[in-house]
Coordinates of C-alpha atoms in Angstrom, one line a residue:
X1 CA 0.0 0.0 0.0
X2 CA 3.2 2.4 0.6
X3 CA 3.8 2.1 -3.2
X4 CA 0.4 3.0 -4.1
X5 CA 0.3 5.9 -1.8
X6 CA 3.7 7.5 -3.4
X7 CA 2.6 6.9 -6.8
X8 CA -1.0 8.4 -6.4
X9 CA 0.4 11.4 -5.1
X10 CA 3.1 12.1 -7.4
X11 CA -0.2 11.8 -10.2
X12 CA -1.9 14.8 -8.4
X13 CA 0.7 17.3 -9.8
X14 CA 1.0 15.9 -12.9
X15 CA -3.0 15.1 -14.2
X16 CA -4.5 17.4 -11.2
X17 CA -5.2 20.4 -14.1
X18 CA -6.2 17.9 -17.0
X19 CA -9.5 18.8 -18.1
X20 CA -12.3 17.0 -20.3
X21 CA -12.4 18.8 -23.7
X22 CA -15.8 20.9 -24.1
X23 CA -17.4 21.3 -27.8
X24 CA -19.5 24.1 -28.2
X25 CA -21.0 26.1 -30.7
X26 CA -21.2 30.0 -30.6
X27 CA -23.7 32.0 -32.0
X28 CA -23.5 35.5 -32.3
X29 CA -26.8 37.6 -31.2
X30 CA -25.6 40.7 -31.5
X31 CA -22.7 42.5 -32.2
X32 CA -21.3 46.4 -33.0
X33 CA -17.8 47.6 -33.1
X34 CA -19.0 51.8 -33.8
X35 CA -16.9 51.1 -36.6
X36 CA -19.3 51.6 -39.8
X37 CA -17.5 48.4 -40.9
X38 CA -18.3 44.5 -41.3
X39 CA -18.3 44.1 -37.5
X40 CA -21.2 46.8 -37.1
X41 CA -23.7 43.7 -36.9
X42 CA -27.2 44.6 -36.3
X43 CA -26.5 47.5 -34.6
X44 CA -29.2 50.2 -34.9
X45 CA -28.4 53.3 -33.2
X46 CA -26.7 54.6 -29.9
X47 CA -28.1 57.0 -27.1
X48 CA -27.0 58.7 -23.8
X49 CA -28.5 60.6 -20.9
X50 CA -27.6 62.2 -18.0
X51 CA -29.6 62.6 -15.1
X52 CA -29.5 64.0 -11.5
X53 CA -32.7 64.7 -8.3
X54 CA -33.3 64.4 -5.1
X55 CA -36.0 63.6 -2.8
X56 CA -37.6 67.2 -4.0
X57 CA -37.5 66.2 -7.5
X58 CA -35.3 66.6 -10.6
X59 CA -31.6 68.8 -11.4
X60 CA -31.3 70.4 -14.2
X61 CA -28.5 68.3 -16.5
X62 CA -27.4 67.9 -19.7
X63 CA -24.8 65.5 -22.2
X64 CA -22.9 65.4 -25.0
X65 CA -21.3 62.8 -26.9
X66 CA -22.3 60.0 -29.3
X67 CA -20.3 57.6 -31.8
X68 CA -17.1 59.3 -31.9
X69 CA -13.5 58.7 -33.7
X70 CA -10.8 58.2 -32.1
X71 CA -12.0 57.4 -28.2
X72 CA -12.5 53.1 -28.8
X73 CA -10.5 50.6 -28.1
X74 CA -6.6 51.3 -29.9
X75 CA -7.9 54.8 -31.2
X76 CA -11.4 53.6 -33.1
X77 CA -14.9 54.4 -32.7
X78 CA -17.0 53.9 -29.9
X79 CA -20.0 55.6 -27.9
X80 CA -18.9 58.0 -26.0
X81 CA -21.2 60.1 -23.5
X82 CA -20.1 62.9 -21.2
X83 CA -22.3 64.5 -18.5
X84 CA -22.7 67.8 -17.7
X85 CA -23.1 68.7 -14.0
X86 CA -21.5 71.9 -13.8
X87 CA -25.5 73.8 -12.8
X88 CA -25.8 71.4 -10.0
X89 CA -23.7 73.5 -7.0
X90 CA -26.4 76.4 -7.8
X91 CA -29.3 74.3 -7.4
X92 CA -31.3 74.2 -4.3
X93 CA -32.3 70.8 -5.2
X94 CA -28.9 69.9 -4.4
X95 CA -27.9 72.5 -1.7
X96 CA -31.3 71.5 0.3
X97 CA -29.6 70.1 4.1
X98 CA -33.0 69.1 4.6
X99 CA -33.4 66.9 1.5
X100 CA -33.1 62.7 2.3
X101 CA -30.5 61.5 -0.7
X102 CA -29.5 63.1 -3.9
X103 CA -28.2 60.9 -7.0
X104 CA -26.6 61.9 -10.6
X105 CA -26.0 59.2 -13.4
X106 CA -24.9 58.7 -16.6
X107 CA -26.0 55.7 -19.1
X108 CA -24.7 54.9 -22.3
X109 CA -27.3 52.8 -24.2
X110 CA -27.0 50.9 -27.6
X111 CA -30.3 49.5 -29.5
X112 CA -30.0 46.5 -32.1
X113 CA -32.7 45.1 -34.5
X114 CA -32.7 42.4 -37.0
X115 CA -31.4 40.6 -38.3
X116 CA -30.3 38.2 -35.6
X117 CA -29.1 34.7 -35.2
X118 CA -31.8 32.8 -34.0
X119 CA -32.1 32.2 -30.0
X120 CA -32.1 28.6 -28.7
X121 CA -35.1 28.7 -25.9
X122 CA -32.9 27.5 -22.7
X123 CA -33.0 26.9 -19.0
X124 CA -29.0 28.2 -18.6
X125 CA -29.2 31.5 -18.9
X126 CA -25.5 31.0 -18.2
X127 CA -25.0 30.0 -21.8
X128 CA -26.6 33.8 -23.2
X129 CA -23.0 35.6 -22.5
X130 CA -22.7 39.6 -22.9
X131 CA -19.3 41.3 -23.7
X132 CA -18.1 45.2 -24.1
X133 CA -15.3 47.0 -23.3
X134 CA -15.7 50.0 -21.1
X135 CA -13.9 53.3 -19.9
X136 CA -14.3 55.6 -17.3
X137 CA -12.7 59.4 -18.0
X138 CA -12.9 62.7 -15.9
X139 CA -13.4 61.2 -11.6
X140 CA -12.6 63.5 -9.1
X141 CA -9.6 63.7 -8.2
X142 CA -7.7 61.1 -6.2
X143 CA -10.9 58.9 -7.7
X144 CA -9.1 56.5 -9.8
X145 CA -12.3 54.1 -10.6
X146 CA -16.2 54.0 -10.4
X147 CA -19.0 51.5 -10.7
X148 CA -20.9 50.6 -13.6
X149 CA -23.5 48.7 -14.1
X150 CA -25.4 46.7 -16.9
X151 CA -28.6 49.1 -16.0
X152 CA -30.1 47.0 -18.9
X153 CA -30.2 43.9 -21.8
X154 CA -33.5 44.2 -23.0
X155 CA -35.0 41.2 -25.5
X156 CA -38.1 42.7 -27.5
X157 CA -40.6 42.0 -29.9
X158 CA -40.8 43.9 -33.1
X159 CA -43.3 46.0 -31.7
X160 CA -41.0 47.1 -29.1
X161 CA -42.9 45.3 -26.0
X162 CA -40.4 44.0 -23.3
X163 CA -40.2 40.3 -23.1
X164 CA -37.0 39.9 -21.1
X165 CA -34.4 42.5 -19.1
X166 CA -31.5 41.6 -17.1
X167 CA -29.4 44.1 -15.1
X168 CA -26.6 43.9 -13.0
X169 CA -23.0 45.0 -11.5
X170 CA -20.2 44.9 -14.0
X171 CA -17.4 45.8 -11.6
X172 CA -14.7 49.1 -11.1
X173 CA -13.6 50.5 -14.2
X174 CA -11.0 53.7 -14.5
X175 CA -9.0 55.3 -17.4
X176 CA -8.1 52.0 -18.8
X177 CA -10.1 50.2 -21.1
X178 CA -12.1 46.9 -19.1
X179 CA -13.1 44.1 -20.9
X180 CA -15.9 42.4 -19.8
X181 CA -17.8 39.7 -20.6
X182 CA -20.8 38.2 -17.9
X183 CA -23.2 35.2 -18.3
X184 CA -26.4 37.0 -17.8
X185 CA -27.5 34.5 -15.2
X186 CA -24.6 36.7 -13.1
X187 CA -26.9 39.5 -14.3
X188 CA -30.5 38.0 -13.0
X189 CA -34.1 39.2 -13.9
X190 CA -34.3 43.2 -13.4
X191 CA -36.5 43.2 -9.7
X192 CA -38.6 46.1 -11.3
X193 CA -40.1 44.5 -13.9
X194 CA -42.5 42.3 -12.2
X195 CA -44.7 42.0 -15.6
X196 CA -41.8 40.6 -17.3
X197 CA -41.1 37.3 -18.3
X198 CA -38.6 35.1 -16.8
X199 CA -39.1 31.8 -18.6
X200 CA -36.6 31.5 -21.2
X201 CA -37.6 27.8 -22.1
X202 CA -40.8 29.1 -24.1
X203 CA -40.1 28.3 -27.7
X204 CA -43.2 30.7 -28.9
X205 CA -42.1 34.0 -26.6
X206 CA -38.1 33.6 -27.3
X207 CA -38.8 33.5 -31.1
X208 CA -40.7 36.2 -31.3
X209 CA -37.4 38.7 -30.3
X210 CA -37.0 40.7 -32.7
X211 CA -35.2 43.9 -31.0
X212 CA -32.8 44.8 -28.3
X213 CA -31.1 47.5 -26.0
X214 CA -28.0 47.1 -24.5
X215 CA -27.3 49.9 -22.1
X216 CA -24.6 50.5 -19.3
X217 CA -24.7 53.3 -16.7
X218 CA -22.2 55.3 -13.8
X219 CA -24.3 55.8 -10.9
X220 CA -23.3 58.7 -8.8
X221 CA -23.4 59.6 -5.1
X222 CA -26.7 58.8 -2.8
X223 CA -26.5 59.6 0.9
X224 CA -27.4 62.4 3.0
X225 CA -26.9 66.1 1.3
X226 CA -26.3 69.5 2.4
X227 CA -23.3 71.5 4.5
X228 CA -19.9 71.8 3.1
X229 CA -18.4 70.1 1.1
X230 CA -21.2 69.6 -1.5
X231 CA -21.5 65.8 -2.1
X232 CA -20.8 65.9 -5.6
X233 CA -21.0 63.2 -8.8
X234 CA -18.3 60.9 -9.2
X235 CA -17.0 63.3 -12.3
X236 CA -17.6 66.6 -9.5
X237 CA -19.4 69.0 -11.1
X238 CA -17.6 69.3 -14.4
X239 CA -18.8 68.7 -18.1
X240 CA -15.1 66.4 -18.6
X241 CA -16.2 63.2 -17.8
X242 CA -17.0 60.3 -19.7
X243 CA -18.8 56.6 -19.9
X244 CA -17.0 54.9 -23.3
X245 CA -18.5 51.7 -24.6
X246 CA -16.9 50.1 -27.4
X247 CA -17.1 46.3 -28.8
X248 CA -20.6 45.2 -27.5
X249 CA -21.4 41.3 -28.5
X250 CA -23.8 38.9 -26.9
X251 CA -23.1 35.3 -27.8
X252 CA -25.2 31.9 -27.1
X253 CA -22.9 29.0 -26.3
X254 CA -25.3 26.6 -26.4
X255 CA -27.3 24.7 -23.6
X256 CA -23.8 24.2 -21.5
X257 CA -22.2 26.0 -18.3
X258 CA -19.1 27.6 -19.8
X259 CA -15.8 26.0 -18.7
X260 CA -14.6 26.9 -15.4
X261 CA -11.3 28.5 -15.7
X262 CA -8.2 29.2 -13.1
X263 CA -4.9 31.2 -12.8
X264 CA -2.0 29.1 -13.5
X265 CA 0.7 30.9 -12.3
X266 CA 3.7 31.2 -14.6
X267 CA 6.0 34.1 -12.5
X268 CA 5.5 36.7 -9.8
X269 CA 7.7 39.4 -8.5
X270 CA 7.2 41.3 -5.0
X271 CA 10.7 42.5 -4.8
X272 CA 10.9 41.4 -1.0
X273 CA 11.5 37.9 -2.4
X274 CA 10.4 37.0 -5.9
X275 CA 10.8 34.6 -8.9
X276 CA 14.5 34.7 -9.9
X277 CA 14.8 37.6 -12.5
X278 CA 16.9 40.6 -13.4
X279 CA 15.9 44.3 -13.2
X280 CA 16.2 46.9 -15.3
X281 CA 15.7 50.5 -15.7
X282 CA 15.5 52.3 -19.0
X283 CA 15.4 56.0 -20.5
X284 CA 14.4 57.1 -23.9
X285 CA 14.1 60.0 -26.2
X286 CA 14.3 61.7 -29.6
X287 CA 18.0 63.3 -30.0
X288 CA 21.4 63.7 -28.0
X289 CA 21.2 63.6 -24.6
X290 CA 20.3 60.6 -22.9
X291 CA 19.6 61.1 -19.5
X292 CA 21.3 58.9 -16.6
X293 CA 19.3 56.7 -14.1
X294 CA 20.1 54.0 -11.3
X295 CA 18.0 50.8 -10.0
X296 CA 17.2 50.2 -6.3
X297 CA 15.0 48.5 -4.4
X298 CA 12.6 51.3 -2.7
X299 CA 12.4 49.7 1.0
X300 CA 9.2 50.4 1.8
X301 CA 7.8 52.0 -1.1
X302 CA 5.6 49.0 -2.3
X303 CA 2.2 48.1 -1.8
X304 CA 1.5 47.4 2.1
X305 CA 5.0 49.1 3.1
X306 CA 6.1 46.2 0.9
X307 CA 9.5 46.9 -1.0
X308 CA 8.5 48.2 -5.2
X309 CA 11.7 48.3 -7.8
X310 CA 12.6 51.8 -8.3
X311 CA 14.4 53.2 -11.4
X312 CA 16.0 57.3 -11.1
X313 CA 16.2 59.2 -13.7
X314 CA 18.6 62.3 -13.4
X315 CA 16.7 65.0 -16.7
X316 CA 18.7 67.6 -15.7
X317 CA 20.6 67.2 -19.2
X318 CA 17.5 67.6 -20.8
X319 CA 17.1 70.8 -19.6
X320 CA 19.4 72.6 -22.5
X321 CA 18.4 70.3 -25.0
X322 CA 14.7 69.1 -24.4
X323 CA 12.7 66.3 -26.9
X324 CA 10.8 67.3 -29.5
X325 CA 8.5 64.4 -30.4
X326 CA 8.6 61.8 -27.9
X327 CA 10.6 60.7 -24.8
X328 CA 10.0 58.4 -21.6
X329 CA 11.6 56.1 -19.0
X330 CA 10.5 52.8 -17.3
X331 CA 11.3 50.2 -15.0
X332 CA 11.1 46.7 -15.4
X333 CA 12.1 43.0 -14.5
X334 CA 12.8 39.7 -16.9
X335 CA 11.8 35.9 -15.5
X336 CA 13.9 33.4 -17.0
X337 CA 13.6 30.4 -16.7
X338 CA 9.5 30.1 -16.9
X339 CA 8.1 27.2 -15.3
X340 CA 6.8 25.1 -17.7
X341 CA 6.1 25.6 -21.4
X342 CA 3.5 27.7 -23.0
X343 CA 1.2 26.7 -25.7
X344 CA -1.8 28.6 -25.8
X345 CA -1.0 31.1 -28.9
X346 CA -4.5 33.0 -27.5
X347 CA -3.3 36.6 -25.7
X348 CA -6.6 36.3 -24.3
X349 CA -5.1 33.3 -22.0
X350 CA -3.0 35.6 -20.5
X351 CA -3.3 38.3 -17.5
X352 CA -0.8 40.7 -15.7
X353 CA -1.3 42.1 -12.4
X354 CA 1.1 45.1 -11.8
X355 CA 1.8 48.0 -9.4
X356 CA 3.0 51.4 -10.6
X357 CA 3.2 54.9 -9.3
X358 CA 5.8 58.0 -10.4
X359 CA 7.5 60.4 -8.0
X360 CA 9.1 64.1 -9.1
X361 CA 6.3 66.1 -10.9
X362 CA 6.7 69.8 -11.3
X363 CA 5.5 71.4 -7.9
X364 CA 1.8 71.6 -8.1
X365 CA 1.1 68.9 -10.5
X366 CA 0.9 65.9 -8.3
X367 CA -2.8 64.9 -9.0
X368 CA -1.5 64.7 -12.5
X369 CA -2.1 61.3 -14.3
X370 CA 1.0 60.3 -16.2
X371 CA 0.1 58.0 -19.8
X372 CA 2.1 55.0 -19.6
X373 CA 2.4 51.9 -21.5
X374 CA 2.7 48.6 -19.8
X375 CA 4.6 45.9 -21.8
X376 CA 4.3 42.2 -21.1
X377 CA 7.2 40.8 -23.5
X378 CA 7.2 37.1 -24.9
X379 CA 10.8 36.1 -25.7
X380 CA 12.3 32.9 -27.5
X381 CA 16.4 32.2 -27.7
X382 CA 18.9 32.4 -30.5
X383 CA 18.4 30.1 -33.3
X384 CA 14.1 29.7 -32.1
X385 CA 13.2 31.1 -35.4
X386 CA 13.2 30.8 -39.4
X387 CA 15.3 32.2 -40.3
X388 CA 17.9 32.0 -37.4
X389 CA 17.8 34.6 -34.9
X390 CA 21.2 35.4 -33.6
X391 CA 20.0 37.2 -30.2
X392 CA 17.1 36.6 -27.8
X393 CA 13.9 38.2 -29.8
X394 CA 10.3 39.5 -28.7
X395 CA 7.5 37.0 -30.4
X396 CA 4.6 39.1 -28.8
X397 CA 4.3 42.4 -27.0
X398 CA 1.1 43.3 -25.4
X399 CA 1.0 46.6 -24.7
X400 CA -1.9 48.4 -22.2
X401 CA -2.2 51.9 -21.4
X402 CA -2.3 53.1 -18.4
X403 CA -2.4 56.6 -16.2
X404 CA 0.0 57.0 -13.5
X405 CA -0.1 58.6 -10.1
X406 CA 2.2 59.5 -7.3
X407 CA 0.7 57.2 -4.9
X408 CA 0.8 53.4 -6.3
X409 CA -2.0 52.5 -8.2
X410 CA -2.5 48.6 -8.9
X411 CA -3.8 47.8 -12.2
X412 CA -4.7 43.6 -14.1
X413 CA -4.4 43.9 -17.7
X414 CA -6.5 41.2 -19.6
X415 CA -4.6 39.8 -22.5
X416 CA -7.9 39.7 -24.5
X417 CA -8.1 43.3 -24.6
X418 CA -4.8 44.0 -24.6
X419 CA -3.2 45.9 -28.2
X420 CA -0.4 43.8 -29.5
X421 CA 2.4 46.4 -29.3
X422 CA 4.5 48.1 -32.5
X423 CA 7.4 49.5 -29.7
X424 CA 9.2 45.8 -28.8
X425 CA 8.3 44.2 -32.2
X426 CA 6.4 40.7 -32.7
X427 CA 3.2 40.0 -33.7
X428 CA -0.2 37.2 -33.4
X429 CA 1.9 35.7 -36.5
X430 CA 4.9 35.1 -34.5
X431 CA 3.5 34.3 -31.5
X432 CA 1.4 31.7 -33.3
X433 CA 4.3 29.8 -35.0
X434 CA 6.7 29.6 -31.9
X435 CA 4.6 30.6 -28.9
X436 CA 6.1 26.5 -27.5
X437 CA 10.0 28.2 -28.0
X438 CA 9.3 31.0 -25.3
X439 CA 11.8 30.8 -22.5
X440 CA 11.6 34.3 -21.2
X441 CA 9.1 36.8 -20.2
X442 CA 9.4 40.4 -19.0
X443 CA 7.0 42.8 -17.3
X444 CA 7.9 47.3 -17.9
X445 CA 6.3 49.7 -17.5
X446 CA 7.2 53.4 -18.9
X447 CA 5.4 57.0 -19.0
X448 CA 4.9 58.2 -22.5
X449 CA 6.1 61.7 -22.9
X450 CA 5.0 63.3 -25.7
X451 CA 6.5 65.2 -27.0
X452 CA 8.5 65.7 -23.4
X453 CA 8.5 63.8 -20.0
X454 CA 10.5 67.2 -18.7
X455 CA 7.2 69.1 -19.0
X456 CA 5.5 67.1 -16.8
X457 CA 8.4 66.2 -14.3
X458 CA 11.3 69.1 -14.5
X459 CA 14.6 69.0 -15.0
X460 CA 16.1 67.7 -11.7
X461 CA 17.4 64.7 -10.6
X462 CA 15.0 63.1 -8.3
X463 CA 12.4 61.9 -11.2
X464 CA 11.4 58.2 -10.4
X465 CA 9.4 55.0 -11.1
X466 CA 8.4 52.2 -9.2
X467 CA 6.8 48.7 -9.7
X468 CA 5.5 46.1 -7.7
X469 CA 3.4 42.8 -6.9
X470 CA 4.1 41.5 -10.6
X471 CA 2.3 38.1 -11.3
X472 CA 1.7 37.1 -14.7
X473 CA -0.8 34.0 -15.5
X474 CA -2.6 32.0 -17.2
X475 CA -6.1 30.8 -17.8
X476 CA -6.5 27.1 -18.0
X477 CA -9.4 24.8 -17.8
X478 CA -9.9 24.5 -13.9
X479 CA -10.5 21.0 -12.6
X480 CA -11.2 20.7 -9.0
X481 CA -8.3 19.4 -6.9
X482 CA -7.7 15.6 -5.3
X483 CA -7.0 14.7 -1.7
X484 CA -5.9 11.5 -0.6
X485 CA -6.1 10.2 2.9
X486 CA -4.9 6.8 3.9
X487 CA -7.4 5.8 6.8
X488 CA -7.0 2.3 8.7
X489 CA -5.2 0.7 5.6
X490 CA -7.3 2.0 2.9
X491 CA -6.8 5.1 0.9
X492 CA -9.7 7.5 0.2
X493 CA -9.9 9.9 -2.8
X494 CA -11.5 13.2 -2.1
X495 CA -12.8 15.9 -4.6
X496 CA -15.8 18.3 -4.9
X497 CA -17.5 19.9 -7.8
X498 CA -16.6 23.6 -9.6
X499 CA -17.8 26.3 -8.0
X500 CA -18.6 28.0 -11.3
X501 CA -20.8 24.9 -12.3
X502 CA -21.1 21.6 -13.7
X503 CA -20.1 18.4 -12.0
X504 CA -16.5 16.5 -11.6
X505 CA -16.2 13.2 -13.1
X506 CA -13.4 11.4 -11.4
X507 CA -10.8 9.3 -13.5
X508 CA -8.6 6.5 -13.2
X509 CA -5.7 5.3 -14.9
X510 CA -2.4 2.5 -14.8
X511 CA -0.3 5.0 -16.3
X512 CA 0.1 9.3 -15.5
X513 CA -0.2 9.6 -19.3
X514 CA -3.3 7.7 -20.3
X515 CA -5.8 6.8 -21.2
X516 CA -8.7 7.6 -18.4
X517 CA -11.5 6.0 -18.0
X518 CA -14.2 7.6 -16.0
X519 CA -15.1 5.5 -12.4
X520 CA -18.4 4.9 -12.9
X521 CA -19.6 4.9 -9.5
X522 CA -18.0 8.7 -8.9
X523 CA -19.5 11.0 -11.7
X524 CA -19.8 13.9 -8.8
X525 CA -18.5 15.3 -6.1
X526 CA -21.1 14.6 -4.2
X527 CA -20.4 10.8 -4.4
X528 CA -16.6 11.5 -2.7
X529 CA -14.9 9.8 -1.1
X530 CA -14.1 7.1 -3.7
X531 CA -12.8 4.1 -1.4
X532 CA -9.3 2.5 -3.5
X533 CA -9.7 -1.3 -3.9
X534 CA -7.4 -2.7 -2.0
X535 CA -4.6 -5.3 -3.8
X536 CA -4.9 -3.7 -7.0
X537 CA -2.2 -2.6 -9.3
X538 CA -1.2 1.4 -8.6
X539 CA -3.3 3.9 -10.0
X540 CA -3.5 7.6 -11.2
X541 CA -6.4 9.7 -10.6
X542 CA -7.5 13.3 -11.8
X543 CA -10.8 14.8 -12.7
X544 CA -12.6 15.9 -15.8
X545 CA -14.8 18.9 -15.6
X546 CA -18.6 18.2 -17.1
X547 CA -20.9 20.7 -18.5

C-alpha cells in the first residue's frame, strides 16, 4: 500500500489540471464595433443621458457625446457620452440640508434590430454571455475608478414590447479600457419588472425577439446632502467626464455552463522575495542627450509598506536640449527560466497584475495622471526562429495603457483586450508559429512623454518610477483538486464539484499519461470519497470537468 500511496500522489501534480475537452458552438446575437464596418452587426443606433434629483425632485442636467472617432479601443470608434453637471452647485435641489438622498448618473445605451441569429429557448441562462469593453474618464480627483452597471439587456418584440431584461453590476472601471464579458444568469431578472417574463424555455415568446437595448450606466453619489463640502457626482461638477462603450457582442454557447477556468501561475515578482529575474531601468528620447538613471529596491515604497523596484532618472541634461516628439523612461524586470512551457497562442489566456506609481512632478502637479504603456514581453532564444535569430527576440508584445499617479495605483491587464504592441516588435503571426520556443518573459512599465516627459516632471534629478506585486498568469481549464487520505489501511480519494458549475467526473488510470476512464460509481463530487480497492495494481487519478 506504501507504493500506491507514493505513486498516487506524485499523479496529483502531474494530471491534477487535465481537463475534459468541451465542444460548443457559438452563436452571435448581436454585435457592433461603432466602426461603420463588417463588424457593425445589427446595430441600430446609440443613445446617452444624464440625469441628477433628489427627494424634492429633478436637477437640471445635460450631455454630449455619441459615436465618436478616435476614443474606442486602440484609437477607433466607440459611444462615448459625457455629462454635464456643472449647474448642480447652484441648485437648491442639491444644496437643500434638509433633503433625504441626492443621485446623478450617466447611461450609455445601444439599441439592435434584426437581423439576428436565432435564439435557442434555454433553461441556462449562463449559456446567453454579454461582452463590451468599457472606460471611465474625468473622476474627481484622487478617484481612480467608479462602478458601472449593466442598468439594462433588453430582449423585445418587433413591436417594441419588453419580453426579457437583465441588469446587474459589472465591476470598477477607470481610465483603462475593461473588458468584460458576464453570463447574464450573473446579471439575474431586473426586480422592477415584475410584468416581465422570466421563462426563457418558451419556444413561442423567445422566437418572437425581434429587437434589443444594451445599455450600461455610472451611478453617482446617494447619501445624506447638504453643508460643506457639497456631495458631488463621481465626475464633480464638471462637463469632462465620460462613460465609453466600445465592442458590444452577446453570444449563445449553447445549452452548457461555460468552462470553469483558473490562474495558472507562470511568474510573480514582489521584490521582497520574488521569482528569480533581473531588473532593469530604462530611458528614452528623440535626439542627443540621454539622460542617466540608477535601480534600487525602494524599501518600503511597495504596496503594504512592501519593498517596489525603483528606477531614477537624473533629466537635468534635458534641460538645454529638451525632446521634441517623444521621450519616456520605465522600469522593469525579466523571469527566465519560466516554469513550464506555454502553448496557448490565445493573448486572451493571459493576464498581468502590476503596481506602478511615479514620483518628481513639477510642484503643483501631483494629481496629475502620467500616460504609460505597460509591456508584457514574450521572448524565445537564439536560433528559435526561421530564419535564425542570432539574439534573444520579442515573439509578442502586449502593450496596455495606463495613467499613473504618485501614490501606487495597482492595475490587471486582460490579454484579450490587450493591443499587440508596434514599440518591442512581434506580432499574433509570431507568436502563433513559436509561442512552445518561449523561454523568457518580462514585465515594464514606462510614461509616454510626448513630445516631453520634462514638462510634466522638471529637470532635476529626483524623477522616479516604481513597480510592484508583478504576477503574470494563465487561464486554463480549472478542474477541482484531489485529496488523498490513507485511513485504517485504505486510501480515500476526495474531490468536490466547480464552483462556477457543472459536476467533476473522477478518472482513473495505470499509467500518469493515459488513457482515463471515468469511475463509474463517482460521476460527482457529491459521491466523494471514492474508497481505492485494495490489492490492485497502482493507480493515477485526476478529474474531468462536465458541462
Amino acid at each position: 500500500m506504501k507504493t500506491n500511496i507514493r505513486v498516487i500522489i506524485s499523479a496529483i501534480a502531474l494530471a491534477g489540471t487535465i481537463s475534459a475537452a468541451n465542444a460548443q458552438t457559438t452563436n452571435i446575437i448581436l454585435q457592433t464595433d461603432f466602426d461603420g464596418d463588417a463588424g457593425e452587426g445589427n446595430f441600430n443606433f446609440a443613445y446617452g443621458y444624464c440625469v441628477a434629483g433628489s427627494s424634492a425632485g429633478s436637477v437640471a442636467t445635460s450631455y454630449s457625446g455619441g459615436i465618436t472617432a478616435g476614443v474606442g479601443v486602440n484609437g477607433t470608434s466607440a459611444n462615448s457620452i459625457s455629462p454635464n453637471y456643472t449647474l448642480l452647485p447652484s441648485d437648491p435641489n442639491w444644496t437643500n440640508a434638509s433633503l433625504s438622498y441626492v443621485y446623478a448618473l450617466v447611461g450609455n445605451g445601444t439599441s439592435f434590430s434584426g437581423p439576428i441569429f436565432p435564439i435557442t429557448p434555454t433553461a441556462v441562462t449562463g449559456s446567453l454571455i454579454l461582452s463590451a469593453d468599457i472606460q471611465v474618464l474625468g473622476l474627481m480627483p484622487g478617484l481612480t475608478n467608479t462602478d458601472v452597471t449593466v442598468s439594462k439587456v433588453q430582449f423585445q418584440d418587433s413591436g417594441g414590447n419588453i419580453l426579457f431584461d437583465f441588469t446587474g453590476d459589472v465591476g470598477l472601471v477607470g481610465s483603462n479600457f475593461v473588458h468584460i464579458s458576464v453570463p447574464l444568469s450573473s446579471l439575474g431578472y431586473a426586480s422592477d419588472a415584475t410584468d416581465l417574463l422570466t421563462d426563457f424555455t418558451n419556444a413561442d415568446i423567445v422566437s418572437s425577439i425581434a429587437k434589443f437595448t444594451v445599455e450600461f450606466t455610472v451611478a453617482g453619489t446617494k447619501g445624506t446632502i447638504g453643508g460643506t463640502p457639497l456631495i458631488s457626482p463621481v465626475f464633480g461638477f464638471t462637463n469632462n467626464g465620460a462613460l465609453v462603450v466600445d465592442n458590444i457582442e452577446l453570444i449563445q454557447t449553447g445549452n452548457t455552463i461555460p468552462t470553469p477556468m483558473q490562474e495558472q501561475l507562470i511568474a510573480q515578482a514582489n521584490f521582497d522575495n520574488k521569482f528569480p529575474s533581473s531588473d532593469y531601468g530604462f530611458n528614452f528620447r528623440d535626439g542627443a542627450n540621454f539622460a542617466t538613471g540608477t535601480v534600487t529596491t525602494n524599501i518600503g515604497g511597495g504596496l503594504n509598506g512592501t519593498d517596489s523596484l525603483e528606477y531614477t532618472i537624473n533629466l537635468s541634461t534635458w534641460a538645454t536640449n529638451p525632446p521634441v516628439s517623444y521621450s519616456g523612461f520605465g522600469a522593469g524586470t525579466v523571469f527566465t527560466p519560466i516554469p513550464f512551457q506555454l502553448t496557448s497562442s490565445n493573448k486572451a489566456s493571459y493576464r498581468v497584475y502590476v503596481s506602478a506609481k511615479v514620483g518628481g512632478l513639477i510642484d503643483g502637479s501631483d494629481e496629475t495622471n502620467v500616460a504609460a504603456v505597460m509591456d508584457l514581453l514574450f521572448f524565445v532564444p537564439p536560433g528559435a526562429e526561421s530564419p535564425s535569430n542570432a539574439t534573444s527576440s520579442v515573439i509578442l508584445d502586449l502593450a496596455p495603457s495606463v495613467e499613473l499617479a504618485t501614490n501606487l495605483q495597482s492595475f490587471v491587464f486582460d490579454g484579450s483586450a490587450t493591443p499587440i504592441g508596434v514599440n518591442n516588435g512581434g506580432s499574433q503571426a509570431l507568436f502563433n508559429e513559436y509561442v512552445t520556443h518561449v523561454n523568457q518573459l518580462q514585465v515594464q512599465v514606462a510614461t509616454q512623454g510626448s513630445p516631453d516627459a520634462g514638462a510634466q516632471f522638471g529637470y532635476g534629478a529626483d524623477t522616479t518610477i516604481d513597480i510592484d506585486s508583478i504576477k503574470i498568469v494563465q487561464l486554463v481549464p480549472a478542474t477541482p483538486p484531489l485529496t488523498i487520505v490513507q485511513t485504517n489501511n485504505q486510501l480515500e480519494v476526495f474531490w468536490s464539484d466547480p464552483a462556477t458549475g457543472g459536476t467533476a467526473q473522477l478518472q482513473s488510470s495505470t499509467n500518469v499519461a493515459g488513457p482515463y476512464t471515468n469511475i463509474t460509481s463517482a460521476a460527482s463530487g457529491a459521491a466523494s470519497p471514492y474508497i481505492v480497492p485494495a490489492g490492485g495494481n497502482s493507480l493515477f487519478f485526476r478529474t474531468a470537468w462536465v458541462p
